[in-house]
Coordinates of C-alpha atoms and ligand atoms in Angstrom, one line a residue:
M30 CA 88.1 95.4 123.0
L31 CA 85.3 94.1 125.3
L32 CA 83.8 92.2 122.4
S33 CA 87.0 90.5 121.6
A34 CA 87.5 89.6 125.2
L35 CA 84.0 88.2 125.4
A36 CA 84.5 86.3 122.2
I37 CA 87.8 84.9 123.4
L38 CA 86.4 83.9 126.8
S39 CA 83.4 82.1 125.3
S40 CA 85.5 80.4 122.8
I41 CA 87.9 79.2 125.4
T42 CA 85.0 77.5 127.2
A43 CA 83.7 76.0 124.0
L44 CA 87.1 74.9 123.1
Y45 CA 87.8 73.1 126.3
V46 CA 84.6 71.1 126.0
W47 CA 85.4 70.4 122.3
Y48 CA 88.9 69.4 123.2
K49 CA 87.8 66.9 125.9
L50 CA 85.2 65.4 123.5
T51 CA 87.5 65.0 120.5
R52 CA 90.7 64.0 122.2
R53 CA 91.6 60.8 120.4
S54 CA 94.8 60.7 118.6
P55 CA 95.7 58.4 115.8
F56 CA 98.9 60.3 115.7
D57 CA 100.5 59.3 119.0
H58 CA 103.5 57.6 117.4
I59 CA 104.2 60.1 114.7
P60 CA 107.6 61.7 115.4
G61 CA 107.9 65.4 116.2
P62 CA 109.3 68.0 118.6
P63 CA 108.2 68.1 122.2
S64 CA 105.6 70.8 123.0
K65 CA 106.8 74.0 124.6
S66 CA 103.6 75.0 126.3
F67 CA 99.9 74.0 126.5
L68 CA 98.7 77.3 125.3
L69 CA 100.8 77.7 122.2
G70 CA 102.5 74.4 121.7
N71 CA 105.3 74.8 119.1
L72 CA 103.6 77.6 117.2
G73 CA 106.1 80.2 118.6
E74 CA 109.1 78.3 117.2
L75 CA 107.4 77.9 113.9
M76 CA 105.9 81.4 113.4
Q77 CA 108.3 83.7 115.2
A78 CA 111.6 82.5 113.8
Q79 CA 113.0 83.4 110.4
V80 CA 111.3 81.7 107.4
G81 CA 112.2 78.1 107.2
S82 CA 114.7 77.8 110.1
T83 CA 112.4 75.7 112.3
D84 CA 111.0 73.9 109.3
F85 CA 114.6 72.8 108.3
A86 CA 115.5 71.8 111.8
W87 CA 112.4 69.6 112.2
Q88 CA 112.8 68.1 108.7
E89 CA 116.4 67.2 109.5
T90 CA 115.4 65.5 112.8
Y91 CA 112.0 64.1 112.2
G92 CA 111.5 63.8 108.4
D93 CA 109.1 65.2 105.9
V94 CA 105.9 64.6 108.0
V95 CA 106.3 66.2 111.4
K96 CA 103.7 66.2 114.2
F97 CA 103.8 69.2 116.4
K98 CA 101.5 70.9 118.9
A99 CA 99.4 73.8 117.9
A100 CA 97.5 75.7 120.6
F101 CA 95.8 73.8 123.5
G102 CA 97.7 70.6 122.8
I103 CA 96.0 69.9 119.4
D104 CA 98.1 68.0 116.9
R105 CA 99.1 69.6 113.7
F106 CA 101.5 68.5 110.9
L107 CA 104.3 70.2 109.1
I108 CA 104.6 68.5 105.7
S109 CA 107.3 68.6 103.1
D110 CA 106.7 65.2 101.6
P111 CA 106.1 65.2 97.8
K112 CA 103.4 62.6 97.8
A113 CA 101.4 64.1 100.7
L114 CA 101.7 67.6 99.1
H115 CA 100.5 66.3 95.8
H116 CA 97.6 64.7 97.4
I117 CA 96.5 67.6 99.5
L118 CA 97.0 70.3 96.8
Q119 CA 95.8 68.3 93.7
T120 CA 94.3 64.9 93.9
S121 CA 92.0 65.6 96.9
G122 CA 90.2 68.4 95.0
Y123 CA 88.4 70.6 97.5
R124 CA 88.5 68.1 100.3
W125 CA 91.3 70.0 101.9
G126 CA 90.5 73.7 102.3
K127 CA 92.1 76.8 103.6
Y128 CA 91.9 77.6 107.3
R129 CA 88.6 79.5 107.8
E130 CA 90.1 82.4 109.7
R131 CA 92.7 82.8 107.0
V132 CA 89.9 82.9 104.4
E133 CA 88.5 85.7 106.4
L134 CA 91.8 87.5 106.3
S135 CA 91.9 87.0 102.6
R136 CA 88.5 88.7 102.4
L137 CA 89.9 91.7 104.3
M138 CA 92.9 91.9 101.9
S139 CA 91.2 91.3 98.6
G140 CA 87.5 90.8 99.1
K141 CA 85.3 87.9 98.1
G142 CA 87.0 86.9 95.0
L143 CA 89.2 84.0 93.8
T144 CA 91.3 83.5 96.9
Y145 CA 88.1 83.6 99.1
A146 CA 86.0 81.3 97.0
E147 CA 85.9 77.6 97.6
G148 CA 84.5 74.6 95.7
N149 CA 82.5 75.2 92.6
A150 CA 82.6 79.0 93.0
H151 CA 86.4 78.8 92.9
K152 CA 86.4 76.4 90.0
R153 CA 84.1 78.8 88.0
Q154 CA 86.2 81.9 88.7
R155 CA 89.5 80.1 87.9
K156 CA 88.2 78.8 84.6
I157 CA 87.1 82.3 83.6
M158 CA 90.6 83.7 84.4
L159 CA 92.7 80.9 83.0
P160 CA 92.8 82.0 79.3
G161 CA 94.4 85.3 80.5
F162 CA 97.4 83.6 82.0
G163 CA 98.7 81.4 79.2
S164 CA 102.3 81.3 78.0
S165 CA 101.7 83.4 74.9
E166 CA 99.7 86.0 77.0
A167 CA 102.6 86.2 79.4
G168 CA 105.2 86.2 76.7
N169 CA 103.5 89.2 75.0
F170 CA 104.2 91.3 78.1
L171 CA 108.0 91.0 77.8
P172 CA 108.4 94.4 76.1
L173 CA 106.1 95.9 78.8
F174 CA 108.1 94.4 81.6
F175 CA 111.3 95.7 80.0
S176 CA 109.9 99.1 79.9
C177 CA 108.9 99.1 83.5
A178 CA 112.4 97.9 84.4
A179 CA 113.8 100.6 82.2
S180 CA 111.9 103.4 84.0
M181 CA 113.3 102.3 87.3
S182 CA 116.8 102.0 85.9
R183 CA 116.6 105.5 84.3
R184 CA 115.9 106.8 87.8
W185 CA 118.8 104.9 89.3
S186 CA 121.1 106.1 86.5
D187 CA 120.1 109.7 87.3
I188 CA 120.8 109.2 91.0
L189 CA 124.1 107.5 90.3
S190 CA 125.2 110.2 87.8
F191 CA 124.7 112.9 90.4
S192 CA 126.2 111.1 93.3
E193 CA 129.8 111.9 94.4
N194 CA 131.5 108.7 93.2
Q195 CA 128.8 107.3 91.0
S196 CA 127.7 104.8 93.6
H197 CA 124.6 104.7 95.7
V198 CA 122.9 102.5 98.2
F199 CA 119.4 101.5 97.2
N200 CA 116.9 99.9 99.5
L201 CA 115.8 97.3 96.9
P202 CA 112.3 96.5 98.1
E203 CA 111.2 100.1 98.1
W204 CA 112.1 100.5 94.4
I205 CA 111.3 97.1 93.1
S206 CA 107.9 96.7 94.7
R207 CA 106.8 100.0 93.0
A208 CA 108.2 99.0 89.7
S209 CA 106.5 95.6 90.1
L210 CA 103.2 97.3 91.0
D211 CA 103.4 99.3 87.8
A212 CA 104.2 96.2 85.8
I213 CA 101.2 94.3 87.1
G214 CA 98.9 97.3 86.6
Q215 CA 99.8 97.7 83.0
A216 CA 99.9 94.0 82.2
A217 CA 96.7 93.0 83.9
F218 CA 94.6 96.2 83.6
D219 CA 96.4 98.4 81.1
Y220 CA 96.6 101.0 83.8
N221 CA 99.7 102.8 84.9
F222 CA 99.8 103.2 88.7
G223 CA 102.7 105.5 88.3
A224 CA 104.4 104.2 91.4
T225 CA 107.9 104.3 90.0
A226 CA 107.6 107.8 88.7
N227 CA 105.9 109.1 91.8
H228 CA 106.7 107.6 95.1
E229 CA 103.7 109.2 96.7
T230 CA 100.9 107.4 94.8
E231 CA 98.3 106.2 97.3
L232 CA 98.2 102.6 96.3
G233 CA 102.0 102.4 96.3
K234 CA 102.0 104.0 99.8
V235 CA 99.4 101.7 101.4
Y236 CA 100.9 98.6 100.0
Q237 CA 104.4 99.5 100.9
N238 CA 105.2 97.5 104.0
M239 CA 101.6 96.4 104.5
L240 CA 102.7 92.8 105.0
T241 CA 105.4 93.7 107.5
K242 CA 103.0 96.0 109.4
A243 CA 100.3 93.4 109.4
F244 CA 102.1 90.1 109.9
A245 CA 105.7 90.4 110.9
A246 CA 106.9 89.1 114.3
P247 CA 103.6 88.0 115.8
S248 CA 103.6 88.1 119.5
N249 CA 102.4 85.2 121.7
S250 CA 99.1 86.9 122.2
T251 CA 98.7 87.5 118.4
L252 CA 99.4 83.9 117.8
L253 CA 96.9 82.9 120.5
T254 CA 94.2 85.2 119.1
M255 CA 94.7 83.8 115.6
E256 CA 94.3 80.3 117.0
L257 CA 91.2 81.2 118.9
L258 CA 89.6 82.6 115.8
Q259 CA 89.3 79.2 114.3
F260 CA 86.5 78.3 116.7
L261 CA 84.3 81.4 116.0
P262 CA 81.4 81.3 113.6
R263 CA 82.1 83.0 110.2
S264 CA 79.7 85.9 110.8
L265 CA 81.4 86.8 114.1
L266 CA 84.8 86.5 112.4
E267 CA 83.7 88.9 109.7
F268 CA 82.4 91.3 112.3
L269 CA 85.6 91.2 114.4
D270 CA 87.8 91.7 111.4
D271 CA 85.8 94.6 110.1
L272 CA 85.8 96.4 113.5
S273 CA 88.9 95.4 115.4
P274 CA 91.0 98.4 116.3
S275 CA 94.2 96.2 116.0
P276 CA 96.7 98.2 114.0
R277 CA 97.6 95.1 112.1
L278 CA 94.1 94.6 110.8
A279 CA 93.7 98.4 110.2
A280 CA 96.7 98.3 107.9
I281 CA 95.1 95.6 105.8
R282 CA 91.7 97.3 105.8
R283 CA 93.2 100.5 104.6
A284 CA 95.1 98.8 101.7
G285 CA 91.9 97.0 100.9
E286 CA 89.8 100.2 100.7
V287 CA 92.3 102.0 98.5
A288 CA 92.6 99.0 96.1
N289 CA 88.8 98.6 96.1
A290 CA 88.2 102.2 95.1
L291 CA 90.8 102.0 92.4
A292 CA 89.4 98.7 91.0
E293 CA 85.9 100.3 90.9
E294 CA 87.2 103.3 89.1
L295 CA 89.1 101.3 86.6
V296 CA 86.2 99.1 85.8
S297 CA 83.8 102.0 85.4
T298 CA 86.0 103.9 83.1
K299 CA 87.0 100.9 81.0
A300 CA 84.1 98.5 81.0
N301 CA 82.3 99.9 77.9
A302 CA 85.4 99.9 75.7
L303 CA 86.4 96.4 76.9
L304 CA 83.0 95.0 76.2
K305 CA 83.2 96.2 72.6
G306 CA 86.7 94.6 72.0
E307 CA 85.9 91.2 70.5
G308 CA 88.0 88.2 71.5
Q309 CA 90.5 90.0 73.7
K310 CA 92.2 87.8 76.1
D311 CA 93.8 90.3 78.4
I312 CA 92.8 89.8 82.0
M313 CA 90.6 92.8 82.5
S314 CA 88.6 92.1 79.3
L315 CA 88.0 88.5 80.4
L316 CA 86.7 89.7 83.7
V317 CA 84.4 92.4 82.4
K318 CA 83.0 90.1 79.7
A319 CA 82.4 87.4 82.3
N320 CA 80.5 89.9 84.4
A321 CA 78.3 90.5 81.4
S322 CA 77.8 86.8 80.6
E323 CA 74.3 85.4 80.5
S324 CA 75.2 81.9 81.6
P325 CA 75.6 81.4 85.3
K326 CA 78.4 79.0 84.7
S327 CA 80.7 81.6 83.1
R328 CA 79.4 84.6 85.0
L329 CA 81.4 86.7 87.4
T330 CA 79.4 88.8 89.8
H331 CA 80.4 92.5 90.2
T332 CA 81.9 91.7 93.7
E333 CA 83.9 88.9 92.3
L334 CA 85.1 91.1 89.4
I335 CA 86.3 93.8 91.7
S336 CA 87.9 91.5 94.3
T337 CA 89.6 89.4 91.6
M338 CA 91.3 92.6 90.4
R339 CA 92.4 93.2 94.0
V340 CA 93.7 89.6 94.2
I341 CA 95.8 90.1 91.1
I342 CA 97.3 93.3 92.4
F343 CA 98.0 91.8 95.8
A344 CA 99.2 88.3 94.7
G345 CA 101.1 89.7 91.8
F346 CA 103.4 92.4 93.0
D347 CA 105.0 91.8 96.4
T348 CA 105.7 88.2 95.6
T349 CA 107.6 88.9 92.4
S350 CA 109.4 92.0 93.9
N351 CA 110.6 90.2 97.0
T352 CA 111.8 87.3 94.8
L353 CA 113.8 89.8 92.7
A354 CA 115.2 91.4 95.8
F355 CA 116.5 88.1 97.1
L356 CA 117.9 87.2 93.7
L357 CA 119.9 90.5 93.6
Y358 CA 121.0 89.8 97.2
E359 CA 122.5 86.5 96.1
L360 CA 124.2 88.1 93.2
A361 CA 125.8 90.7 95.4
R362 CA 127.1 87.9 97.6
N363 CA 128.3 85.9 94.6
P364 CA 130.4 88.3 92.3
E365 CA 131.4 85.5 90.0
L366 CA 127.9 84.4 89.4
Q367 CA 126.9 88.0 88.8
H368 CA 129.8 88.4 86.3
N369 CA 128.8 85.2 84.4
L370 CA 125.2 86.1 84.3
R371 CA 126.0 89.6 83.0
A372 CA 128.2 88.0 80.3
E373 CA 125.3 85.8 79.2
I374 CA 123.0 88.8 79.1
R375 CA 125.5 91.0 77.1
A376 CA 126.0 88.1 74.6
A377 CA 122.3 87.8 74.1
E378 CA 121.8 91.5 73.7
K379 CA 124.6 91.6 71.1
E380 CA 123.0 88.7 69.3
A381 CA 119.6 90.4 69.3
S382 CA 121.0 93.7 68.1
S383 CA 123.0 92.0 65.3
R384 CA 119.5 90.8 64.1
G385 CA 118.4 94.4 64.2
E386 CA 116.2 93.9 67.3
S387 CA 116.3 96.6 70.0
Q388 CA 115.7 94.1 72.8
I389 CA 116.0 90.5 73.8
T390 CA 113.0 88.4 72.7
I391 CA 111.3 85.5 74.2
S392 CA 113.2 83.1 72.0
D393 CA 116.5 84.7 73.1
L394 CA 115.4 84.1 76.7
K395 CA 115.0 80.4 76.0
G396 CA 118.7 80.1 75.3
M397 CA 119.8 82.0 78.5
Y398 CA 120.4 79.0 80.7
L399 CA 122.3 80.7 83.5
L400 CA 119.5 83.3 83.8
E401 CA 116.9 80.5 83.9
A402 CA 118.9 78.5 86.4
T403 CA 119.4 81.6 88.7
I404 CA 115.7 82.3 88.7
K405 CA 114.9 78.7 89.4
E406 CA 117.4 78.6 92.2
T407 CA 116.1 81.8 93.8
L408 CA 112.5 80.5 93.7
R409 CA 113.7 77.3 95.2
Y410 CA 115.9 78.8 97.9
H411 CA 113.9 81.9 98.8
P412 CA 110.2 80.9 98.2
V413 CA 108.3 84.0 99.1
A414 CA 105.1 82.3 100.1
P415 CA 106.4 79.9 102.7
H416 CA 103.5 78.2 104.3
I417 CA 100.3 76.9 102.8
L418 CA 97.6 76.1 105.3
R419 CA 95.0 73.4 104.8
T420 CA 92.3 71.7 106.9
A421 CA 90.9 68.3 106.1
K422 CA 87.2 68.9 105.4
E423 CA 86.5 65.1 105.5
D424 CA 88.2 62.1 106.8
D425 CA 91.0 61.2 104.5
I426 CA 93.9 58.8 104.0
L427 CA 97.0 60.7 103.3
P428 CA 99.6 59.0 101.1
I429 CA 103.2 59.6 102.2
S430 CA 106.6 58.5 100.9
A431 CA 107.3 56.8 104.2
I432 CA 107.7 57.7 107.8
T433 CA 109.0 55.6 110.7
T434 CA 106.9 56.0 113.8
T435 CA 108.4 56.2 117.3
T436 CA 107.6 52.5 117.7
G437 CA 109.6 51.6 114.6
Q438 CA 106.6 51.0 112.3
V439 CA 107.0 52.2 108.7
L440 CA 103.9 54.0 107.4
T441 CA 103.1 54.9 103.8
E442 CA 99.7 56.3 104.6
L443 CA 98.2 58.2 107.4
P444 CA 94.5 58.2 108.3
I445 CA 93.4 61.8 108.8
P446 CA 90.3 62.7 110.8
R447 CA 88.2 65.5 109.5
G448 CA 89.2 68.9 110.9
T449 CA 92.9 68.0 111.1
R450 CA 95.1 71.0 110.2
V451 CA 98.4 70.9 108.3
I452 CA 101.0 73.4 107.3
L453 CA 102.6 72.7 104.0
S454 CA 106.2 73.8 104.2
I455 CA 107.4 75.2 100.9
P456 CA 111.0 76.0 102.1
A457 CA 111.4 72.4 103.5
Y458 CA 110.0 70.7 100.4
N459 CA 112.2 72.9 98.2
R460 CA 115.3 71.7 100.1
N461 CA 114.3 68.0 100.1
K462 CA 117.7 66.3 99.7
K463 CA 116.1 63.4 97.8
I464 CA 115.1 65.7 95.0
F465 CA 117.6 68.6 95.0
G466 CA 120.7 66.8 96.2
D467 CA 122.8 66.6 99.4
D468 CA 123.7 70.3 98.9
A469 CA 120.1 71.4 99.0
H470 CA 120.9 73.9 101.7
M471 CA 123.3 75.8 99.4
F472 CA 122.4 78.5 96.9
N473 CA 123.8 77.0 93.7
P474 CA 122.2 77.8 90.4
Y475 CA 124.6 75.5 88.6
R476 CA 122.7 72.5 90.1
W477 CA 120.1 73.1 87.4
L478 CA 122.7 72.9 84.6
E479 CA 124.3 69.7 85.8
L480 CA 122.9 66.4 84.6
N481 CA 121.2 64.4 87.3
H482 CA 121.9 66.9 90.1
V483 CA 118.2 67.7 90.5
V484 CA 116.3 64.4 90.2
K485 CA 112.9 63.9 88.8
N486 CA 110.3 63.5 91.5
D487 CA 108.1 60.4 91.6
V488 CA 105.2 62.7 91.6
S489 CA 105.6 66.1 89.9
L490 CA 104.6 69.0 92.0
G491 CA 103.8 72.6 91.1
P492 CA 103.7 74.2 87.6
F493 CA 107.4 75.0 87.4
A494 CA 110.6 73.1 87.8
N495 CA 109.2 70.7 90.3
L496 CA 109.2 73.4 92.9
A497 CA 106.5 74.1 95.5
T498 CA 107.0 77.8 95.3
F499 CA 103.9 78.5 93.2
S500 CA 102.0 75.9 95.2
G501 CA 100.4 73.2 93.0
G502 CA 97.1 71.7 91.9
I503 CA 93.8 73.3 91.9
R504 CA 94.8 76.5 93.7
S505 CA 98.3 76.9 92.3
C506 CA 99.5 80.3 91.3
L507 CA 97.8 81.5 88.2
G508 CA 100.5 84.2 87.5
W509 CA 103.6 82.1 87.6
R510 CA 104.4 82.6 83.9
F511 CA 104.0 86.4 84.4
A512 CA 106.3 86.2 87.4
I513 CA 109.0 84.4 85.5
I514 CA 109.0 86.7 82.5
E515 CA 108.9 89.7 84.7
L516 CA 111.9 88.4 86.7
Q517 CA 113.8 87.7 83.5
A518 CA 113.1 91.2 82.1
F519 CA 114.2 92.9 85.3
V520 CA 117.3 90.9 85.8
V521 CA 118.3 91.5 82.1
E522 CA 117.8 95.2 82.4
L523 CA 119.3 95.7 85.8
L524 CA 122.4 93.5 85.3
S525 CA 123.1 95.0 81.9
K526 CA 123.3 98.5 83.4
F527 CA 124.4 98.0 87.0
E528 CA 126.7 96.2 89.3
F529 CA 125.4 95.1 92.8
H530 CA 127.7 95.2 95.8
P531 CA 127.1 94.1 99.4
T532 CA 126.6 96.6 102.2
A533 CA 127.4 96.1 105.8
Q534 CA 123.7 95.4 106.6
I535 CA 123.4 92.4 104.3
E536 CA 125.2 90.3 106.9
H537 CA 122.1 91.0 109.0
I538 CA 119.3 90.4 106.6
R539 CA 116.4 88.4 108.0
R540 CA 114.0 86.3 106.0
E541 CA 111.1 87.7 107.9
A542 CA 107.9 85.7 108.1
A543 CA 105.2 88.2 107.4
F544 CA 102.5 86.1 105.7
A545 CA 104.8 86.3 102.7
M546 CA 108.5 86.4 103.2
V547 CA 110.0 89.8 103.3
P548 CA 113.6 90.9 103.8
T549 CA 114.3 92.9 106.9
V550 CA 117.4 94.0 108.8
E551 CA 118.0 92.5 112.2
G552 CA 116.7 94.8 114.9
E553 CA 115.2 97.3 112.4
L554 CA 111.8 95.8 111.9
D555 CA 110.2 99.2 112.5
K556 CA 111.8 100.3 109.2
G557 CA 109.8 97.7 107.3
S558 CA 111.2 95.7 104.5
Q559 CA 114.9 96.4 103.8
L560 CA 117.5 95.0 101.6
P561 CA 120.1 97.7 100.9
L562 CA 122.7 97.1 98.2
R563 CA 125.4 99.4 96.8
V564 CA 124.8 100.0 93.1
T565 CA 127.4 101.2 90.6
F566 CA 127.3 101.4 86.8
A567 CA 128.3 98.1 85.2
Ligands
LIG1 C1 107.4 84.9 92.4 C2 106.2 85.3 92.3 C3 105.0 84.5 92.8 C4 104.9 83.5 93.8 C5 106.1 82.9 94.5 C6 103.5 83.2 93.9 C7 103.1 82.2 94.7 C8 101.8 81.8 94.9 C9 101.3 80.8 95.8 C10 102.1 80.0 96.7 C11 99.9 80.7 95.6 C12 98.9 79.8 96.4 C13 98.5 80.5 97.7 C14 97.6 79.6 98.5 O1 97.0 78.6 98.1 O2 97.5 79.9 99.7 C15 99.5 81.7 94.6 C16 98.3 82.0 94.2 C17 97.9 82.9 93.3 N1 98.8 83.7 92.5 FE1 100.8 83.8 92.7 N2 102.8 84.0 93.0 C18 103.6 84.8 92.4 C19 103.3 85.8 91.4 C20 102.0 86.0 90.9 C21 101.7 86.9 89.9 C22 102.7 87.8 89.1 C23 100.3 86.8 89.8 C24 99.4 87.6 88.8 C25 99.7 88.1 87.7 C26 99.8 85.8 90.7 C27 98.5 85.5 90.8 C28 98.0 84.5 91.7 C29 96.6 84.2 91.9 C30 95.5 84.9 91.1 C31 96.6 83.2 92.9 C32 95.3 82.6 93.4 C33 95.0 81.3 92.7 C34 93.8 80.6 93.3 O3 93.5 80.8 94.5 O4 93.2 79.8 92.6 N3 100.9 85.3 91.4 N4 100.7 82.4 94.2
LIG2 C1 132.4 105.7 97.2 O1 132.3 104.3 96.9 C2 132.7 103.4 97.9 C3 132.5 102.0 97.4 O2 132.5 101.9 96.0 C4 132.0 103.6 99.2 O3 132.4 102.7 100.2 C5 132.1 105.0 99.6 O4 131.3 105.2 100.8 C6 131.6 106.0 98.5 N1 131.8 107.4 98.9 C7 130.8 108.3 98.9 C8 131.2 109.6 99.3 O5 129.7 108.0 98.4
LIG3 C1 106.0 83.2 124.4 O1 105.7 81.8 124.8 C2 106.8 80.9 124.9 C3 106.2 79.6 125.2 O2 105.4 79.1 124.2 C4 107.7 81.5 126.0 O3 108.9 80.6 126.0 C5 108.2 82.9 125.6 O4 109.0 83.4 126.6 C6 107.0 83.8 125.4 N1 107.4 85.1 124.9 C7 107.0 86.2 125.5 C8 107.5 87.4 124.9 O5 106.3 86.2 126.4
LIG4 C1 78.5 93.6 86.3 O1 77.2 93.2 86.3 C2 76.3 93.9 87.1 C3 74.9 93.1 87.1 O2 74.6 92.8 85.8 C4 76.2 95.3 86.7 O3 75.3 96.0 87.5 C5 77.6 95.9 86.7 O4 77.5 97.3 86.2 C6 78.5 95.1 85.9 N1 79.9 95.7 86.0 C7 80.6 96.0 84.9 C8 81.9 96.5 85.1 O5 80.1 95.9 83.8

């Protein structure tokens, strides 16, 4: 406590001096909202509201490049402009990096691996992992994802069969996140976490609600502390994160420790066998072989190996499971869509079984257009990683589609001084009317099936469907193909067996900003992530 206070005091002083010295703004005429306070600027509006709500309001009023005030009157930008996003995420290479205090948090969550590394170290690690994430690798996991979905649906069937009128309210995140954890464990590491079968597994328990505990509803003082951290040296940051008694940080550390122990155990029991298997492209084999590599260019250190496993667990399960929860939520609210989608699934299952297949195959999935459209629309409308944070590490010229300054000038580029921080708004980009149509704020999967409803972007962004949901460029999501196939498998299995109905609470679902987006019920944040739907047999 004393340490934090000292650190904060000294940084305020340093900050003030720094602020006085560097106060020069090339941004004076860029439009944006008036600041609410000197200490926090507009950060409260942006970080304490539901995901996207402030982003959408600003986008509507000020456009796709919005200047706002972060703490202490410093300018920051909220960006949803395709050209600017493309430049920052892709063309600029490593000239735009993550916020340093966030990199530190990432260390706490998953160690010094892929999400921690920058520059050449990041490039090397990514190159090692890439072969494990191709489309045939992901496609091979379809039967596995079906079987994870089936274990969950068997448990649901049991519960329904024993319930009085064959109907039961399931809190989706609780179930899906465990099923998704099992799916990622088996796909990436050939290891069964057993989280669906046994709700008491340690990893399942510490990860359950970790994000909500650690990041949801940041208070003013949490926001201020986060802002102050950017001025501290790395070593001090590391020290504070490791020792801070804050319950938020403690929840992350705890999850980190459990995941670390598990990764170490997995590696030590499997490494020998994996080293013997020639030419295997599964993720775990790639990692272990890279650790044994002679060449420094293709070598992964032991620390990198372990933390990369943690990155995959962490990046891979909550994201996919919250996306699925929001997809089912939309289906519960749109019975007709749910009905049509089920009809498409039943038809495909019939087709597969007439060929003598017990399950839908990858090639069947390619013809399931409504399924694909519904998944695209969910990823567009409910992007579970809402904000990507970047700092300019060098002076730069940012290309933008066009903004009109408050003095009436039209700009197509913006000079950016080194150190400038931006927030890339995925929800706002994903509802850019120029790309997705005037009805961008409506959930409508059919837009993807209508000619010219979604227009081709002048720059293409992200690996999938021109969406920013998986980020883009050099740090884009590695696991997006896994995510999509997993989503397809779960939707097929669940819709073919069950029908989803609204509950009274779903009128009060919040898109909670907790680092990632998690569904919660208004006024019940203490219960963690919640999305209760009534389920019956279909
Ligand atoms: C719907 C599901 C998913 C969404 C929306 C999603 C989204 C994202 C986003 C936005 C990033 C960039 C984060 C940043 O730069 O700050 C990212 C990175 C990453 N994702 Fe995903 N992800 C999903 C599922 C997965 C899955 C299933 C895996 C693994 C099997 C995975 C593995 C990764 C990895 C390894 C990175 C780090 C890449 C790097 O730093 O180079 N993701 N993801
Ligand atoms: C029976 O099902 C209906 C909706 O299908 C639900 O409203 C009701 O509460 C259920 N009753 C019991 C006892 O579960
Ligand atoms: C947080 O700060 C804002 C000003 O930025 C203020 O309007 C609000 O009342 C504060 N909230 C609390 C709980 O103090
Ligand atoms: C990774 O390499 C280091 C150093 O060569 C070695 O000590 C460690 O056991 C290796 N880890 C695995 C899982 O093979």
